[in-house]
């Protein structure tokens, strides 16, 4: 994640929006329609390391991105969470939630499987909820892009 756009292909994500401090990438390998990552352009490991301008724009960027994801996916809500002990670059997981989808209070319902990727990263997924068709993910990414880049 620290390599920004350079790593997007390797992480199977596309950038749908950016400003001076933030970028939103959309996962093209997900069980959740609209699953995205909001991350600062500057390399920092933790949220407490945001500088003045990053900190000032964090709330507005998060609100704008979650609103676009909610509208583009028809979600009732967009969950926001931060994990990152295994990835030393701040990134927020944005997960639109619709009734009956793969999300639950355990993040993803069903038996969780870990898959080691060729790049050394680990992908977690549910056997009960296979990845969504790439075409559906790509189409929704384009809707989000259109909402954020009028």
PDB file of C-alpha atoms in Angstrom:
ATOM      1  CA  UNK A   1       0.000   0.000   0.000  1.00  0.00           C
ATOM      2  CA  UNK A   2       2.922   2.334   0.600  1.00  0.00           C
ATOM      3  CA  UNK A   3       3.642   2.485  -3.119  1.00  0.00           C
ATOM      4  CA  UNK A   4       0.320   4.151  -3.945  1.00  0.00           C
ATOM      5  CA  UNK A   5      -0.809   3.890  -7.562  1.00  0.00           C
ATOM      6  CA  UNK A   6       2.251   1.813  -8.409  1.00  0.00           C
ATOM      7  CA  UNK A   7       0.808  -1.069  -6.348  1.00  0.00           C
ATOM      8  CA  UNK A   8      -2.801  -0.831  -7.558  1.00  0.00           C
ATOM      9  CA  UNK A   9      -2.495  -3.551 -10.202  1.00  0.00           C
ATOM     10  CA  UNK A  10      -0.687  -5.885  -7.852  1.00  0.00           C
ATOM     11  CA  UNK A  11      -3.359  -5.366  -5.190  1.00  0.00           C
ATOM     12  CA  UNK A  12      -6.189  -5.693  -7.767  1.00  0.00           C
ATOM     13  CA  UNK A  13      -7.635  -2.265  -7.122  1.00  0.00           C
ATOM     14  CA  UNK A  14      -8.217   0.892  -9.146  1.00  0.00           C
ATOM     15  CA  UNK A  15      -8.048   4.509  -8.117  1.00  0.00           C
ATOM     16  CA  UNK A  16     -11.423   6.224  -8.345  1.00  0.00           C
ATOM     17  CA  UNK A  17     -10.600   9.552  -6.670  1.00  0.00           C
ATOM     18  CA  UNK A  18      -7.786  11.626  -5.268  1.00  0.00           C
ATOM     19  CA  UNK A  19      -7.092  15.095  -3.984  1.00  0.00           C
ATOM     20  CA  UNK A  20      -3.932  16.754  -2.678  1.00  0.00           C
ATOM     21  CA  UNK A  21      -3.729  14.485   0.402  1.00  0.00           C
ATOM     22  CA  UNK A  22      -5.972  11.434  -0.063  1.00  0.00           C
ATOM     23  CA  UNK A  23      -6.756   8.725  -2.579  1.00  0.00           C
ATOM     24  CA  UNK A  24      -9.635   6.239  -2.779  1.00  0.00           C
ATOM     25  CA  UNK A  25      -9.056   2.873  -4.400  1.00  0.00           C
ATOM     26  CA  UNK A  26     -11.749   0.352  -5.240  1.00  0.00           C
ATOM     27  CA  UNK A  27     -11.173  -3.387  -4.848  1.00  0.00           C
ATOM     28  CA  UNK A  28     -11.700  -5.487  -7.965  1.00  0.00           C
ATOM     29  CA  UNK A  29     -11.414  -8.696  -5.948  1.00  0.00           C
ATOM     30  CA  UNK A  30     -14.075  -8.633  -3.240  1.00  0.00           C
ATOM     31  CA  UNK A  31     -17.128 -10.318  -1.781  1.00  0.00           C
ATOM     32  CA  UNK A  32     -18.499  -6.864  -0.923  1.00  0.00           C
ATOM     33  CA  UNK A  33     -19.687  -4.540  -3.689  1.00  0.00           C
ATOM     34  CA  UNK A  34     -17.882  -1.230  -3.298  1.00  0.00           C
ATOM     35  CA  UNK A  35     -15.174  -2.366  -0.882  1.00  0.00           C
ATOM     36  CA  UNK A  36     -12.591   0.410  -1.016  1.00  0.00           C
ATOM     37  CA  UNK A  37      -9.534   1.853   0.696  1.00  0.00           C
ATOM     38  CA  UNK A  38      -9.031   5.479   1.686  1.00  0.00           C
ATOM     39  CA  UNK A  39      -5.386   6.271   2.314  1.00  0.00           C
ATOM     40  CA  UNK A  40      -3.171   9.319   2.632  1.00  0.00           C
ATOM     41  CA  UNK A  41      -0.775   9.969  -0.224  1.00  0.00           C
ATOM     42  CA  UNK A  42       2.027  10.615   2.244  1.00  0.00           C
ATOM     43  CA  UNK A  43       3.474   7.512   3.832  1.00  0.00           C
ATOM     44  CA  UNK A  44       2.434   7.277   7.473  1.00  0.00           C
ATOM     45  CA  UNK A  45       1.762   4.219   9.580  1.00  0.00           C
ATOM     46  CA  UNK A  46      -0.951   5.396  11.944  1.00  0.00           C
ATOM     47  CA  UNK A  47      -3.809   7.876  12.083  1.00  0.00           C
ATOM     48  CA  UNK A  48      -2.168   9.830  14.911  1.00  0.00           C
ATOM     49  CA  UNK A  49       0.597  10.777  12.445  1.00  0.00           C
ATOM     50  CA  UNK A  50      -1.676  12.873  10.203  1.00  0.00           C
ATOM     51  CA  UNK A  51      -0.230  16.356   9.712  1.00  0.00           C
ATOM     52  CA  UNK A  52      -2.243  19.591   9.821  1.00  0.00           C
ATOM     53  CA  UNK A  53      -3.590  19.591   6.262  1.00  0.00           C
ATOM     54  CA  UNK A  54      -4.188  15.831   6.246  1.00  0.00           C
ATOM     55  CA  UNK A  55      -6.001  16.059   9.564  1.00  0.00           C
ATOM     56  CA  UNK A  56      -8.122  19.019   8.365  1.00  0.00           C
ATOM     57  CA  UNK A  57      -9.191  17.231   5.191  1.00  0.00           C
ATOM     58  CA  UNK A  58      -9.645  13.762   6.697  1.00  0.00           C
ATOM     59  CA  UNK A  59     -13.275  14.183   7.793  1.00  0.00           C
ATOM     60  CA  UNK A  60     -14.466  15.832   4.578  1.00  0.00           C
ATOM     61  CA  UNK A  61     -12.648  13.243   2.431  1.00  0.00           C
ATOM     62  CA  UNK A  62     -14.107  10.362   4.436  1.00  0.00           C
ATOM     63  CA  UNK A  63     -17.627  11.824   4.309  1.00  0.00           C
ATOM     64  CA  UNK A  64     -17.408  12.445   0.557  1.00  0.00           C
ATOM     65  CA  UNK A  65     -16.099   8.961  -0.220  1.00  0.00           C
ATOM     66  CA  UNK A  66     -18.575   7.092   1.991  1.00  0.00           C
ATOM     67  CA  UNK A  67     -21.488   9.106   0.556  1.00  0.00           C
ATOM     68  CA  UNK A  68     -20.427   8.219  -2.997  1.00  0.00           C
ATOM     69  CA  UNK A  69     -20.001   4.538  -2.109  1.00  0.00           C
ATOM     70  CA  UNK A  70     -23.406   4.457  -0.398  1.00  0.00           C
ATOM     71  CA  UNK A  71     -25.109   6.011  -3.423  1.00  0.00           C
ATOM     72  CA  UNK A  72     -23.265   3.937  -6.031  1.00  0.00           C
ATOM     73  CA  UNK A  73     -23.942   0.619  -4.304  1.00  0.00           C
ATOM     74  CA  UNK A  74     -27.382   1.264  -2.827  1.00  0.00           C
ATOM     75  CA  UNK A  75     -25.984   0.373   0.593  1.00  0.00           C
ATOM     76  CA  UNK A  76     -27.815   1.178   3.802  1.00  0.00           C
ATOM     77  CA  UNK A  77     -24.545   2.134   5.481  1.00  0.00           C
ATOM     78  CA  UNK A  78     -20.814   2.158   4.790  1.00  0.00           C
ATOM     79  CA  UNK A  79     -18.724   0.603   7.556  1.00  0.00           C
ATOM     80  CA  UNK A  80     -15.353   2.225   8.165  1.00  0.00           C
ATOM     81  CA  UNK A  81     -12.568   0.431   9.968  1.00  0.00           C
ATOM     82  CA  UNK A  82      -8.825   0.466  10.292  1.00  0.00           C
ATOM     83  CA  UNK A  83      -6.671  -2.614  10.505  1.00  0.00           C
ATOM     84  CA  UNK A  84      -3.061  -2.336   9.679  1.00  0.00           C
ATOM     85  CA  UNK A  85      -0.613  -4.047  11.958  1.00  0.00           C
ATOM     86  CA  UNK A  86       0.458  -6.160   8.995  1.00  0.00           C
ATOM     87  CA  UNK A  87       0.631  -3.238   6.542  1.00  0.00           C
ATOM     88  CA  UNK A  88       2.715  -0.280   7.748  1.00  0.00           C
ATOM     89  CA  UNK A  89       0.731   2.334   5.804  1.00  0.00           C
ATOM     90  CA  UNK A  90      -2.438   3.980   7.089  1.00  0.00           C
ATOM     91  CA  UNK A  91      -5.459   2.833   5.120  1.00  0.00           C
ATOM     92  CA  UNK A  92      -9.137   2.825   6.017  1.00  0.00           C
ATOM     93  CA  UNK A  93     -11.361  -0.004   4.853  1.00  0.00           C
ATOM     94  CA  UNK A  94     -14.677   1.307   3.511  1.00  0.00           C
ATOM     95  CA  UNK A  95     -17.267  -1.447   3.265  1.00  0.00           C
ATOM     96  CA  UNK A  96     -20.764  -0.691   1.944  1.00  0.00           C
ATOM     97  CA  UNK A  97     -23.327  -2.945   3.622  1.00  0.00           C
ATOM     98  CA  UNK A  98     -26.579  -4.130   2.087  1.00  0.00           C
ATOM     99  CA  UNK A  99     -28.986  -6.631   3.658  1.00  0.00           C
ATOM    100  CA  UNK A 100     -27.955 -10.229   3.021  1.00  0.00           C
ATOM    101  CA  UNK A 101     -24.428  -9.479   1.840  1.00  0.00           C
ATOM    102  CA  UNK A 102     -21.216 -11.020   3.133  1.00  0.00           C
ATOM    103  CA  UNK A 103     -20.715  -8.573   6.011  1.00  0.00           C
ATOM    104  CA  UNK A 104     -21.559  -9.431   9.596  1.00  0.00           C
ATOM    105  CA  UNK A 105     -20.382  -8.433  13.042  1.00  0.00           C
ATOM    106  CA  UNK A 106     -17.369 -10.643  12.323  1.00  0.00           C
ATOM    107  CA  UNK A 107     -16.583  -8.565   9.208  1.00  0.00           C
ATOM    108  CA  UNK A 108     -17.375 -11.397   6.775  1.00  0.00           C
ATOM    109  CA  UNK A 109     -19.860 -14.197   7.415  1.00  0.00           C
ATOM    110  CA  UNK A 110     -19.017 -17.848   7.042  1.00  0.00           C
ATOM    111  CA  UNK A 111     -15.790 -19.769   7.431  1.00  0.00           C
ATOM    112  CA  UNK A 112     -12.866 -17.425   6.786  1.00  0.00           C
ATOM    113  CA  UNK A 113     -10.119 -18.733   4.528  1.00  0.00           C
ATOM    114  CA  UNK A 114      -6.629 -17.229   4.309  1.00  0.00           C
ATOM    115  CA  UNK A 115      -4.897 -17.243   0.938  1.00  0.00           C
ATOM    116  CA  UNK A 116      -1.253 -16.243   0.506  1.00  0.00           C
ATOM    117  CA  UNK A 117      -0.820 -14.125  -2.608  1.00  0.00           C
ATOM    118  CA  UNK A 118       2.302 -14.209  -4.800  1.00  0.00           C
ATOM    119  CA  UNK A 119       3.277 -10.749  -3.512  1.00  0.00           C
ATOM    120  CA  UNK A 120       3.404 -12.022   0.095  1.00  0.00           C
ATOM    121  CA  UNK A 121       0.135 -10.369   1.165  1.00  0.00           C
ATOM    122  CA  UNK A 122      -2.681 -12.425   2.663  1.00  0.00           C
ATOM    123  CA  UNK A 123      -6.217 -12.301   1.285  1.00  0.00           C
ATOM    124  CA  UNK A 124      -9.095 -13.274   3.570  1.00  0.00           C
ATOM    125  CA  UNK A 125     -12.378 -14.461   2.143  1.00  0.00           C
ATOM    126  CA  UNK A 126     -15.448 -16.462   3.037  1.00  0.00           C
ATOM    127  CA  UNK A 127     -16.216 -19.789   1.406  1.00  0.00           C
ATOM    128  CA  UNK A 128     -19.900 -18.946   1.882  1.00  0.00           C
ATOM    129  CA  UNK A 129     -19.558 -15.695  -0.093  1.00  0.00           C
ATOM    130  CA  UNK A 130     -17.314 -16.071  -3.150  1.00  0.00           C
ATOM    131  CA  UNK A 131     -15.832 -13.014  -4.814  1.00  0.00           C
ATOM    132  CA  UNK A 132     -18.237 -10.950  -6.892  1.00  0.00           C
ATOM    133  CA  UNK A 133     -17.930 -10.846 -10.690  1.00  0.00           C
ATOM    134  CA  UNK A 134     -15.135  -8.499 -11.737  1.00  0.00           C
ATOM    135  CA  UNK A 135     -17.464  -6.814 -14.257  1.00  0.00           C
ATOM    136  CA  UNK A 136     -19.904  -5.830 -11.475  1.00  0.00           C
ATOM    137  CA  UNK A 137     -17.048  -4.469  -9.387  1.00  0.00           C
ATOM    138  CA  UNK A 138     -15.609  -2.516 -12.329  1.00  0.00           C
ATOM    139  CA  UNK A 139     -19.021  -1.038 -13.213  1.00  0.00           C
ATOM    140  CA  UNK A 140     -19.607   0.120  -9.640  1.00  0.00           C
ATOM    141  CA  UNK A 141     -16.082   1.559  -9.466  1.00  0.00           C
ATOM    142  CA  UNK A 142     -16.929   3.669 -12.516  1.00  0.00           C
ATOM    143  CA  UNK A 143     -20.136   4.908 -10.822  1.00  0.00           C
ATOM    144  CA  UNK A 144     -18.148   5.923  -7.733  1.00  0.00           C
ATOM    145  CA  UNK A 145     -15.565   7.622  -9.940  1.00  0.00           C
ATOM    146  CA  UNK A 146     -18.336   9.565 -11.687  1.00  0.00           C
ATOM    147  CA  UNK A 147     -19.845  10.683  -8.388  1.00  0.00           C
ATOM    148  CA  UNK A 148     -16.491  11.864  -7.019  1.00  0.00           C
ATOM    149  CA  UNK A 149     -15.167  13.410 -10.241  1.00  0.00           C
ATOM    150  CA  UNK A 150     -18.143  15.256 -11.772  1.00  0.00           C
TER     151      UNK A 150
END
